[in-house]
Amino acid sequence: MLRLDTDVQFVKGVGPRRASLLTSRGVRTVGDLLLRIPRAYQDRSTFASLASLRAGQDAAVHARIYRSRTIQTRTRGRILEVILTDGTSFVHAKWFHGGSTALSRGVAAGRQMILFGRVDRDTYDSKLVFFNPEFELLEEETPSATASLDVGRIAPIYEEIGGLTSRQLRRLIFAALADLSTPLDDPIPPAVRTEHGFPDLQTCLNRIHFPIAGDNVDELNRRASPAHRRLIFEEFFLLELVFALRRKQSQITRGVRFETNERIRSCVKKILPFHPTAAQKRVLREIVDDLKATYPMNRLLQGDVGSGKTIVAFEAVVVALENGYQAAIMAPTEILAEQHYLNAKRVLGPLGYSIGVLRRGIRRAEKKKLFEDLAAGNIQLIIGTHVLLEESTVFNKLGLVIIDEQHRFGVVQRLRLMTKGDQPNTLVMTATPIPRTLAMTIYGDLDLSVIDEMPPGRSPIKTIHATERIAPQIFGRLADEMRKGRQCYVVYPVIEESEKVDLKSATEGFEKLSGIFSDRKVALLHGRLRSEEKEAIMRAFAAGELDVLVSTTVIEVGVDVANATVMLIEHAERFGLAQLHQLRGRVGRGSQASLCVLMTPEKIGETARERIDAMVSTTDGFRLAEVDLRLRGPGEMAGTRQSGLPEFRVANLMEDSLMLSLAQSEAKKYVESEEQAMRLLKELSARSSSITPAGLVTVG
């Protein structure tokens, strides 16, 4: 008998050779095989006679091959044409590009074949034809010999795995289910299954692979059957159970607790450069409530570009410092760290706090003095990059950790900085909008605050798509803005020209623009410059001493110059949607109307065009994030792979958000009994169930 964790080679019909092939495709166990759910279902319980076929209908037919031939064409290459008959009539089927190897080798006259697809009328001779239909070649003489799996039923259709056809996989999965040891350990508690009408695991696996008569084919193809819903819920439930347990455990951990009084509230009000928005007030209340709790804060602060996250973070810093604790802000780049430092000096300086910045490249003596002052408590707020994670960085009394652009770091680095203090409060910030469904999976152990309102007085940003053909007109627009006293950014995707890629480089662009705007001050900024050089250039641009800043994506975040009104992005098709949105956010930070120009070649790919069209149609970062999630998938969006996001086998974050919310709710209720939650997770971890998402269960 087989178990879910049995090596796949022991499934009847697999053996060592096929096992090696399956393993190379990630199918190592019986559970892995059973989680390769069908990509589609075909209702083969009834077949249409060829005489009854009509153009425009979707139909399944069972017929014999009458004749086949390969046609060579000028426009479509090789076309495999097969003529089939069932005794009532004939029908043609055509596969462009010659069809698959398995098909072209197997189309012998007299062989039985099943087709499923749309019936069309050939434009050349008006005959009825299936174009590129789903097909299956039957090896047996009559369909009755394979009626249990291939015909006379709703048939599962699988993606091929390393040459194993859908028909072969159907037999392997049938054999695995037939030999599966029962009853199976079911990770969903019986009460939860009963309440939501989910089938048990055994029934689920049988029905998802081999539906029975009466099952709804449309429901199956939409992954909306009870079996599909159960597996989707299970993947989400196990993930949310881990998060819910972590949250419960963190809330029974005693952390740094802050007090607030009239004096502290007065200090917070003093740093506000403008009247806060309702969203900022709401988020600050949520943060302060956490800071006053007995358990450490673990909160994600999410807000679109320019929504005012930084001032809210500084307000939290004031609360920490006025309670006698130190605070640390970690940024992913030196430019962003420097920007935070300059802002902190400007905003917090009047209150007399000691503020330091720690980054790579500073002199050894200066770094040594910073470490000593930090350890002695003489520095109240320290701002830095990854250097803050080094062992030599020691705090005297760390009470608040703020991590900006968290997706650039990953979970492990977040936890490492938190260990620098005794259960400090942690605030994670990101200006990269993340759809709620994705945030629930990446940051499921964090409470979520969202600033969903922009400060008043921000100028609108108009975004246009321009091709390189009209570059002179675009440069004219830049010149017009500079005549008004405004400044411009021009961003390139690479630093130096390369023979391998046909991209304009920043250095080449700098030379070109220096010639075009010879009467203006043009500067070049990129990541290979020394820290002092980068800081000098940014200070000069912020002070209005430069007219055009030619740059790579080092200015993606953290650069705030209200007088800059034009962002020209060269080769915009090479940038991700999140990057484009972040770059656009460098303008529109003052009261003047701003322009973002996305420059591309005449011809760009379909996905790139979707990104460009999305950017032109909206400035809403959360709407763009939904598009980004659809185009790139959850594993790639915003660098989330480093955050430990599991690769779901059945669930889809875009389509199954309601099920995710249900799973989160049920997980929260279930961990009210921490003992039973821990027991379930330990059982799952011990048997490494293939039914759980890869890398999901970590108990500790």
XYZ file of C-alpha atoms in Angstrom:
700
model
C 0.000 0.000 0.000
C 1.147 3.543 -0.796
C 1.272 6.582 1.469
C 1.391 10.227 0.440
C 5.100 10.392 1.277
C 5.981 7.148 -0.570
C 8.574 7.540 -3.325
C 6.805 7.932 -6.670
C 8.783 5.040 -8.221
C 6.603 2.572 -6.273
C 3.450 3.627 -8.127
C 2.377 0.889 -10.544
C 3.612 1.780 -14.032
C 6.328 4.210 -12.890
C 9.536 2.344 -12.097
C 13.065 3.804 -11.784
C 13.315 5.399 -15.257
C 10.023 7.256 -15.088
C 10.652 8.061 -11.429
C 13.886 9.813 -12.396
C 12.048 11.784 -15.059
C 9.240 12.747 -12.648
C 11.689 13.694 -9.889
C 13.490 16.056 -12.248
C 10.127 17.822 -12.676
C 9.509 18.118 -8.925
C 7.292 15.019 -8.587
C 9.113 13.002 -5.909
C 6.334 11.406 -3.898
C 2.864 9.994 -4.364
C 1.526 13.202 -2.830
C 3.387 15.294 -5.402
C 1.831 13.217 -8.178
C -1.678 13.567 -6.774
C -1.260 17.337 -6.450
C -0.664 17.587 -10.216
C -4.334 18.263 -10.646
C -5.926 18.277 -14.122
C -5.546 21.485 -16.121
C -8.940 20.853 -17.746
C -11.831 18.401 -17.910
C -13.632 17.073 -20.990
C -17.108 15.635 -20.905
C -16.616 12.401 -22.832
C -19.677 10.742 -21.384
C -21.473 11.388 -24.675
C -19.950 11.866 -28.129
C -21.485 13.823 -30.950
C -21.890 11.957 -34.231
C -19.933 13.525 -37.063
C -23.143 13.959 -39.059
C -24.596 16.148 -36.282
C -21.676 18.575 -36.039
C -22.347 22.252 -36.688
C -19.876 25.117 -37.051
C -19.379 27.064 -33.826
C -20.138 24.271 -31.358
C -17.722 22.709 -28.858
C -17.863 18.970 -29.273
C -16.241 15.686 -28.315
C -16.091 13.046 -31.046
C -14.853 9.479 -31.171
C -13.874 8.278 -34.648
C -11.341 6.319 -36.697
C -8.552 7.879 -38.735
C -9.459 7.575 -42.413
C -6.435 9.319 -43.858
C -3.671 11.743 -42.838
C -1.131 13.894 -44.615
C 1.360 16.704 -43.932
C 1.021 19.883 -45.979
C 3.866 22.399 -46.361
C 2.623 25.994 -46.607
C 4.401 29.324 -47.045
C 2.609 31.194 -44.280
C 1.913 28.572 -41.606
C 4.696 26.088 -42.186
C 3.825 22.407 -41.835
C 0.184 21.510 -41.251
C -0.856 18.016 -40.169
C -4.285 17.207 -41.615
C -6.256 14.165 -40.428
C -9.584 13.009 -41.862
C -11.749 10.986 -39.468
C -14.955 9.000 -39.868
C -17.429 7.378 -37.496
C -19.559 5.747 -40.181
C -22.059 8.629 -40.304
C -19.875 11.287 -41.916
C -16.352 12.681 -42.163
C -14.596 15.541 -40.368
C -11.191 17.147 -40.815
C -8.745 18.064 -38.046
C -5.712 20.298 -38.614
C -2.711 20.991 -36.405
C -0.454 23.867 -37.386
C 3.333 23.514 -37.220
C 2.924 19.783 -37.746
C 1.400 19.035 -34.334
C 3.312 17.261 -31.581
C 5.780 14.451 -32.223
C 3.503 11.962 -30.448
C 0.602 12.969 -32.665
C 2.454 12.957 -35.976
C 3.911 9.511 -35.263
C 0.614 7.983 -34.216
C -1.846 8.998 -36.918
C -2.065 5.629 -38.662
C -5.150 4.872 -40.749
C -7.711 2.810 -38.821
C -6.550 3.989 -35.392
C -9.206 5.282 -33.009
C -9.018 8.889 -31.895
C -10.882 11.218 -29.556
C -11.083 14.913 -30.404
C -12.387 17.756 -28.310
C -12.614 21.356 -29.440
C -14.442 24.032 -31.410
C -15.935 23.016 -34.770
C -15.130 25.560 -37.506
C -15.658 25.828 -41.228
C -12.532 25.828 -43.383
C -12.266 29.072 -45.362
C -10.759 27.265 -48.356
C -13.286 24.510 -49.041
C -16.102 25.089 -46.459
C -15.561 21.650 -44.886
C -16.113 21.240 -41.141
C -12.779 21.178 -39.345
C -11.276 21.112 -35.846
C -8.300 23.497 -35.675
C -5.654 22.404 -33.136
C -8.126 20.363 -31.060
C -7.356 18.477 -27.859
C -6.785 14.885 -28.886
C -6.155 11.423 -27.584
C -4.998 8.422 -29.585
C -6.524 5.195 -28.316
C -4.359 2.105 -28.407
C -7.202 -0.364 -27.816
C -9.426 -1.600 -30.599
C -12.642 -0.327 -29.035
C -13.382 2.422 -26.551
C -15.062 -0.040 -24.205
C -11.641 -1.417 -23.270
C -10.691 1.913 -21.688
C -14.117 3.240 -20.831
C -13.231 3.588 -17.135
C -10.535 6.206 -17.782
C -10.648 7.703 -21.273
C -14.179 7.635 -22.639
C -17.703 7.337 -21.390
C -16.945 9.751 -18.517
C -15.666 13.214 -17.585
C -11.988 12.807 -18.450
C -9.174 14.720 -16.689
C -6.635 16.386 -18.988
C -3.113 16.835 -17.602
C -0.119 18.916 -18.601
C 2.533 16.657 -20.076
C 5.485 15.960 -17.757
C 8.732 15.257 -19.547
C 7.093 13.386 -22.405
C 4.507 11.584 -20.259
C 1.208 12.265 -22.024
C -2.090 13.142 -20.411
C -3.294 9.593 -21.074
C -0.227 8.048 -19.419
C -0.503 10.325 -16.387
C -4.185 9.426 -16.098
C -3.207 5.792 -15.684
C -0.418 6.469 -13.204
C -2.675 8.622 -11.026
C -5.459 6.032 -11.206
C -2.987 3.361 -10.070
C -1.736 5.570 -7.225
C -5.242 6.246 -5.944
C -6.191 2.573 -6.201
C -3.203 1.535 -4.074
C -3.354 4.398 -1.566
C -3.416 3.337 2.069
C -6.565 4.582 3.811
C -7.748 6.348 5.824
C -5.574 9.357 4.992
C -4.470 11.793 7.675
C -6.576 14.839 6.974
C -4.983 18.201 7.873
C -8.337 20.014 7.941
C -10.105 19.496 11.292
C -13.439 17.601 10.968
C -15.440 20.502 12.426
C -14.071 22.893 9.793
C -14.771 20.407 6.984
C -18.321 19.898 8.159
C -19.081 23.607 8.618
C -17.969 24.516 5.088
C -19.005 21.361 3.245
C -15.493 20.265 2.304
C -15.013 16.578 1.388
C -12.449 14.529 3.299
C -9.012 14.211 1.705
C -9.573 10.735 0.243
C -12.853 11.703 -1.423
C -11.320 14.971 -2.587
C -8.380 13.335 -4.387
C -10.607 10.748 -6.049
C -13.141 13.282 -7.289
C -10.629 15.900 -8.433
C -8.921 13.350 -10.702
C -11.872 11.175 -11.678
C -15.176 13.052 -11.438
C -18.331 10.975 -11.351
C -21.438 11.179 -13.490
C -23.436 14.261 -12.647
C -20.444 16.441 -11.671
C -20.573 19.876 -13.280
C -17.869 20.142 -15.971
C -17.972 23.932 -16.075
C -17.530 24.028 -12.279
C -14.582 21.645 -12.539
C -12.892 23.741 -15.214
C -13.336 26.877 -13.090
C -11.733 25.098 -10.090
C -15.007 25.691 -8.256
C -15.975 22.089 -7.482
C -16.139 20.991 -3.811
C -12.877 19.062 -4.316
C -11.062 22.073 -5.770
C -12.420 24.413 -3.096
C -11.257 22.031 -0.391
C -7.655 21.849 -1.701
C -7.524 25.627 -2.182
C -8.758 26.158 1.368
C -6.278 23.587 2.704
C -3.235 25.312 1.215
C -4.324 28.679 2.578
C -5.435 27.260 5.942
C -2.092 25.637 6.691
C -0.230 28.833 5.798
C -2.534 31.035 7.860
C -2.356 28.560 10.752
C 1.405 29.093 10.939
C 0.956 32.866 10.865
C -1.868 32.840 13.414
C 0.227 30.731 15.777
C 3.212 33.065 15.413
C 0.995 36.051 16.154
C -0.488 34.366 19.206
C 2.946 33.451 20.515
C 4.247 36.994 19.927
C 1.314 38.411 21.870
C 2.170 36.388 24.966
C 5.810 37.554 24.727
C 6.579 40.511 26.945
C 8.079 43.314 24.878
C 9.173 46.916 25.234
C 6.161 48.894 26.420
C 5.910 52.649 25.856
C 3.808 55.224 27.661
C 2.201 58.289 26.133
C 1.314 61.491 27.995
C 0.646 65.130 27.209
C 4.375 65.945 27.024
C 5.030 63.191 24.478
C 1.942 64.113 22.457
C 3.176 67.700 22.370
C 6.573 66.561 21.036
C 4.865 64.536 18.313
C 2.799 67.541 17.226
C 5.911 69.754 17.021
C 7.454 67.692 14.209
C 4.414 67.790 11.924
C 5.193 69.958 8.858
C 1.518 69.961 7.817
C -1.877 68.914 9.107
C -1.937 65.093 8.905
C -4.500 63.335 6.758
C -7.245 61.218 8.300
C -5.404 58.105 7.079
C -2.175 59.184 8.775
C -4.037 59.841 12.041
C -5.699 56.423 11.888
C -2.425 54.626 11.215
C -0.620 56.504 13.998
C -3.342 55.454 16.454
C -2.867 51.823 15.422
C 0.900 52.111 15.907
C 0.621 53.867 19.284
C -1.863 51.252 20.521
C 0.742 48.608 19.664
C 3.537 50.556 21.351
C 1.493 50.772 24.559
C 0.682 47.030 24.571
C 2.579 44.527 26.714
C 3.631 42.506 23.649
C 6.040 43.757 20.951
C 4.601 45.506 17.915
C 4.971 43.709 14.579
C 3.241 45.940 12.043
C 3.448 46.542 8.290
C 2.887 50.142 7.212
C 1.896 50.220 3.582
C 1.269 53.342 1.553
C 1.587 54.551 -1.991
C 4.438 56.745 -3.179
C 4.185 60.156 -1.482
C 1.408 59.185 0.949
C 3.358 60.343 4.008
C 4.666 57.138 5.591
C 7.969 58.700 6.669
C 6.409 61.364 8.903
C 4.276 58.677 10.603
C 7.438 56.644 11.202
C 9.145 59.714 12.694
C 6.167 60.182 15.021
C 6.699 56.625 16.280
C 10.409 57.422 16.713
C 9.508 60.404 18.935
C 7.381 58.156 21.173
C 10.279 55.697 21.511
C 12.925 58.335 22.209
C 10.762 60.201 24.714
C 10.346 56.891 26.572
C 14.130 56.662 26.940
C 14.753 54.068 24.220
C 16.821 54.045 21.029
C 15.389 53.627 17.538
C 16.907 52.251 14.338
C 15.846 52.805 10.727
C 17.245 50.369 8.153
C 17.054 51.210 4.437
C 18.095 49.050 1.453
C 20.304 51.632 -0.284
C 22.760 54.275 0.856
C 20.883 56.962 -1.063
C 17.654 56.134 0.782
C 19.501 55.927 4.125
C 21.062 59.326 3.445
C 17.670 60.759 2.494
C 16.151 59.466 5.743
C 19.085 60.932 7.673
C 18.681 64.379 6.107
C 14.920 64.301 6.702
C 15.420 63.161 10.298
C 17.885 65.994 10.952
C 15.387 68.464 9.500
C 12.252 67.095 11.198
C 13.593 65.723 14.497
C 16.616 67.994 14.909
C 14.655 70.845 16.556
C 13.734 68.486 19.410
C 17.421 68.034 20.194
C 17.763 64.298 19.507
C 21.172 62.834 18.657
C 20.979 61.229 15.220
C 23.617 59.181 13.417
C 23.939 57.548 10.011
C 25.857 54.313 9.525
C 26.784 53.142 6.044
C 29.503 51.415 4.096
C 32.437 53.544 3.036
C 32.718 55.800 6.077
C 36.166 56.235 7.612
C 37.262 53.618 10.118
C 37.699 56.135 12.941
C 34.260 57.654 12.293
C 32.647 54.220 12.198
C 34.392 53.209 15.448
C 33.136 56.365 17.171
C 29.586 55.725 15.908
C 29.631 52.169 17.273
C 30.907 53.401 20.646
C 28.294 56.152 20.918
C 25.542 53.762 19.885
C 26.566 51.164 22.475
C 26.792 53.854 25.147
C 23.358 55.224 24.312
C 24.706 58.594 23.185
C 23.042 58.156 19.776
C 19.272 57.972 20.118
C 18.357 57.354 16.475
C 20.626 55.455 14.075
C 19.916 55.216 10.346
C 21.762 52.816 8.071
C 21.811 50.077 5.485
C 22.749 46.389 5.934
C 25.620 47.575 8.154
C 23.115 47.701 11.014
C 22.974 43.898 10.856
C 26.687 43.426 11.552
C 27.740 41.885 14.858
C 29.733 45.000 15.728
C 26.510 47.059 15.756
C 25.468 47.009 19.431
C 22.683 49.064 20.998
C 22.345 50.315 24.552
C 18.559 50.192 24.769
C 16.901 49.455 21.430
C 13.137 49.850 21.636
C 11.964 50.495 18.061
C 13.087 48.986 14.751
C 11.868 50.510 11.477
C 12.644 48.702 8.227
C 11.967 50.620 5.019
C 11.263 48.829 1.749
C 11.060 45.499 3.586
C 10.816 43.429 0.376
C 14.442 44.366 -0.381
C 15.610 42.565 2.753
C 13.585 39.431 3.490
C 12.259 37.893 6.686
C 15.592 36.622 8.040
C 17.223 40.059 7.953
C 14.199 41.591 9.646
C 14.482 39.083 12.488
C 18.247 39.602 12.768
C 17.838 43.328 13.385
C 15.128 42.629 15.961
C 17.590 40.512 17.970
C 19.685 43.654 18.569
C 17.260 44.559 21.355
C 15.151 42.828 23.994
C 11.921 42.182 22.044
C 11.829 45.667 20.430
C 8.785 47.003 18.626
C 9.052 46.552 14.860
C 7.531 48.674 12.106
C 8.002 47.457 8.533
C 7.339 49.982 5.761
C 6.898 49.622 2.040
C 6.011 52.091 -0.701
C 5.554 49.194 -3.120
C 1.792 48.637 -3.071
C 0.930 45.012 -2.441
C -2.557 43.590 -3.022
C -4.207 42.573 0.236
C -4.231 38.903 -0.785
C -0.485 38.935 -1.318
C 0.184 40.904 1.880
C -1.761 38.242 3.819
C 0.656 35.591 2.593
C 3.974 37.465 2.595
C 3.371 39.364 5.832
C 0.805 37.131 7.496
C 2.610 37.387 10.836
C 2.331 41.193 10.808
C -0.584 43.496 11.538
C -1.381 45.658 8.529
C -1.826 49.433 8.393
C -2.514 51.182 5.093
C -2.257 54.898 4.318
C -4.835 55.098 1.552
C -5.039 58.880 1.253
C -2.606 61.372 -0.281
C -1.650 64.622 1.466
C -3.350 67.737 0.045
C -1.443 70.029 -2.297
C 0.284 67.301 -4.300
C 0.314 67.990 -8.011
C -1.263 65.588 -10.500
C 1.145 63.515 -12.584
C 0.332 63.044 -16.253
C 1.859 59.893 -17.755
C 2.380 59.486 -21.496
C 3.895 56.785 -23.707
C 6.282 58.102 -26.356
C 8.351 56.226 -28.920
C 11.951 57.093 -29.730
C 10.787 58.582 -33.038
C 9.461 61.669 -31.237
C 12.401 62.040 -28.812
C 13.189 65.594 -30.073
C 9.709 66.786 -29.074
C 10.117 65.190 -25.635
C 13.473 66.904 -25.097
C 11.691 70.122 -26.066
C 9.202 69.521 -23.233
C 12.115 69.151 -20.812
C 13.607 72.417 -22.055
C 10.250 74.181 -21.556
C 10.101 73.012 -17.931
C 13.671 74.126 -17.255
C 12.870 77.580 -18.652
C 10.210 77.761 -15.938
C 12.877 77.002 -13.348
C 11.934 73.335 -12.943
C 14.212 70.282 -12.818
C 14.110 66.944 -14.653
C 15.068 63.304 -14.168
C 16.158 61.057 -17.041
C 16.478 57.383 -16.068
C 18.235 54.587 -17.960
C 18.208 50.817 -17.263
C 22.008 50.244 -17.431
C 25.155 52.178 -16.511
C 27.482 51.557 -19.447
C 26.878 50.583 -23.047
C 27.069 46.846 -23.644
C 27.444 44.948 -26.883
C 25.183 42.220 -25.496
C 22.079 44.335 -25.092
C 20.691 47.041 -27.332
C 19.968 49.504 -24.542
C 20.832 53.136 -24.151
C 23.194 53.448 -21.205
C 23.209 56.136 -18.552
C 26.749 57.220 -19.448
C 25.875 57.437 -23.145
C 22.688 59.315 -22.279
C 24.586 61.711 -20.019
C 26.958 62.622 -22.853
C 24.083 63.056 -25.291
C 21.972 65.189 -22.949
C 24.974 67.296 -21.944
C 25.208 68.232 -25.609
C 21.476 68.836 -26.103
C 21.223 70.948 -22.942
C 24.648 72.554 -23.198
C 23.413 75.676 -21.440
C 22.154 73.649 -18.462
C 23.786 71.794 -15.602
C 23.518 68.034 -16.180
C 24.805 65.418 -13.702
C 25.144 61.613 -13.762
C 24.183 59.423 -10.788
C 24.594 55.644 -10.525
C 25.299 52.940 -7.961
C 29.018 52.578 -8.720
C 29.836 56.078 -7.495
C 31.371 56.454 -4.041
C 28.961 57.382 -1.253
C 30.387 60.875 -0.951
C 29.931 61.471 -4.698
C 26.329 60.259 -4.643
C 25.520 62.413 -1.630
C 27.110 65.491 -3.205
C 25.109 65.050 -6.419
C 21.836 64.509 -4.541
C 22.444 67.523 -2.316
C 23.163 69.681 -5.370
C 20.010 68.475 -7.147
C 17.858 68.992 -4.036
C 19.300 72.510 -3.661
C 18.350 73.365 -7.254
C 21.968 73.638 -8.403
C 21.430 70.999 -11.146
C 18.855 71.086 -13.939
C 18.910 67.502 -15.226
C 19.768 64.391 -13.216
C 20.669 61.447 -15.455
C 20.441 58.292 -13.381
C 19.900 54.571 -13.121
C 17.271 53.171 -10.741
C 19.256 54.231 -7.653
C 16.722 57.077 -7.392
C 13.821 54.613 -7.355
C 12.993 55.339 -3.713
C 13.763 57.971 -1.141
C 14.506 60.959 -3.386
C 12.211 63.892 -2.598
C 12.733 67.067 -4.648
C 9.561 69.155 -4.928
C 10.932 71.277 -7.796
C 11.451 68.256 -10.106
C 8.473 68.060 -12.480
C 9.534 65.745 -15.339
C 10.520 62.070 -15.193
C 11.728 60.656 -18.528
C 12.291 56.884 -18.414
C 14.277 55.582 -21.381
C 13.648 51.957 -22.447
C 10.621 51.874 -20.157
C 9.704 48.466 -21.581
C 12.669 46.987 -19.687
C 11.389 48.040 -16.253
C 8.945 46.228 -14.002
C 5.619 47.834 -13.146
C 6.581 48.438 -9.508
C 9.836 50.112 -10.607
C 8.035 52.343 -13.089
C 5.548 53.422 -10.440
C 8.307 54.125 -7.920
C 10.270 56.172 -10.452
C 7.178 58.153 -11.403
C 6.743 58.941 -7.714
C 9.930 61.029 -7.752
C 7.941 63.837 -9.435
C 4.621 65.356 -8.446
C 5.933 66.058 -4.951
C 5.252 69.790 -5.134
C 2.337 71.976 -6.177
C 3.278 72.156 -9.887
C 1.761 69.815 -12.490
C 4.214 67.038 -13.356
C 4.884 64.766 -16.320
C 6.177 61.193 -16.584
C 7.289 60.078 -20.059
C 7.688 56.365 -20.785
C 10.008 56.173 -23.799
C 10.203 52.910 -25.758
C 11.173 51.653 -29.227
C 8.389 51.401 -31.814
C 7.971 47.646 -31.295
C 7.629 46.190 -27.798
C 6.311 42.898 -26.450
C 2.732 42.257 -25.394
C 3.499 42.099 -21.650
C 5.573 45.286 -21.798
C 2.728 47.019 -23.601
C 0.296 45.939 -20.873
C 2.612 47.452 -18.260
C 2.936 50.709 -20.216
C -0.841 50.909 -20.786
C -1.481 50.317 -17.076
C 0.930 53.114 -16.134
C -0.733 55.545 -18.536
C -4.239 54.669 -17.331
C -3.789 55.132 -13.561
C -1.564 56.551 -10.827
C -3.176 54.306 -8.197
C -0.372 52.061 -6.947
C -2.760 49.450 -5.577
C -4.509 49.053 -8.926
C -1.102 48.731 -10.565
C -0.123 46.128 -7.984
C -3.103 43.982 -9.009
C -1.970 44.197 -12.640
C 1.601 43.368 -11.594
C 0.423 40.326 -9.651
C -1.515 39.110 -12.687
C 1.381 39.673 -15.100
C 4.287 38.445 -13.005
C 2.743 36.094 -10.479
C 3.127 36.243 -6.682
C 6.537 34.569 -6.632
C 8.268 37.317 -8.607
C 6.326 40.423 -7.691
C 8.274 42.855 -5.538
C 11.009 40.340 -4.852
C 8.734 38.190 -2.747
C 10.552 34.882 -3.340
C 13.069 35.833 -0.668
C 10.217 36.287 1.805
C 9.452 32.569 1.967
C 6.211 32.693 0.003
C 5.159 29.099 -0.745
C 4.454 28.043 -4.293
C 0.802 27.063 -4.205
C -0.096 24.013 -6.239
C -3.838 24.552 -6.484
C -4.615 27.944 -4.951
C -4.328 31.167 -6.940
C -3.873 34.426 -5.026
C -5.568 36.491 -7.729
C -8.644 34.300 -8.078
C -9.098 32.818 -4.612
C -8.961 35.848 -2.328
C -12.307 35.030 -0.667
C -11.056 31.554 0.211
C -7.872 33.094 1.612
C -9.935 35.338 3.895
C -11.981 32.349 5.045
C -8.820 30.351 5.754
C -7.355 33.236 7.750
C -10.532 33.519 9.824
C -10.672 29.774 10.535
C -6.957 29.661 11.433
C -7.405 32.468 13.968
C -10.251 30.565 15.633
C -8.320 27.308 15.614
C -5.245 28.682 17.411
C -7.367 29.826 20.311
C -6.327 26.381 21.496
C -2.577 26.765 21.036
C -2.015 23.172 22.089
C -4.126 21.678 19.289
C -2.614 24.074 16.721
C 0.924 23.088 17.714
C -0.009 19.421 17.646
C -1.417 19.692 14.116
C 1.619 21.579 12.818
C 4.054 19.140 14.411
C 2.208 16.189 12.882
C 2.369 17.827 9.464
C 6.041 18.703 9.891
C 6.918 15.173 11.017
C 5.389 13.452 8.001
C 6.343 16.263 5.514
C 2.988 15.903 3.778
C 3.172 16.615 0.072
C -0.323 18.019 0.352
C 1.068 21.057 2.210
C 2.682 23.908 0.257
C 6.428 23.475 -0.133
C 8.403 24.923 2.754
C 5.295 26.012 4.615
C 5.471 24.217 7.962
C 8.147 25.436 10.322
C 7.469 24.834 13.973
C 9.606 26.459 16.600
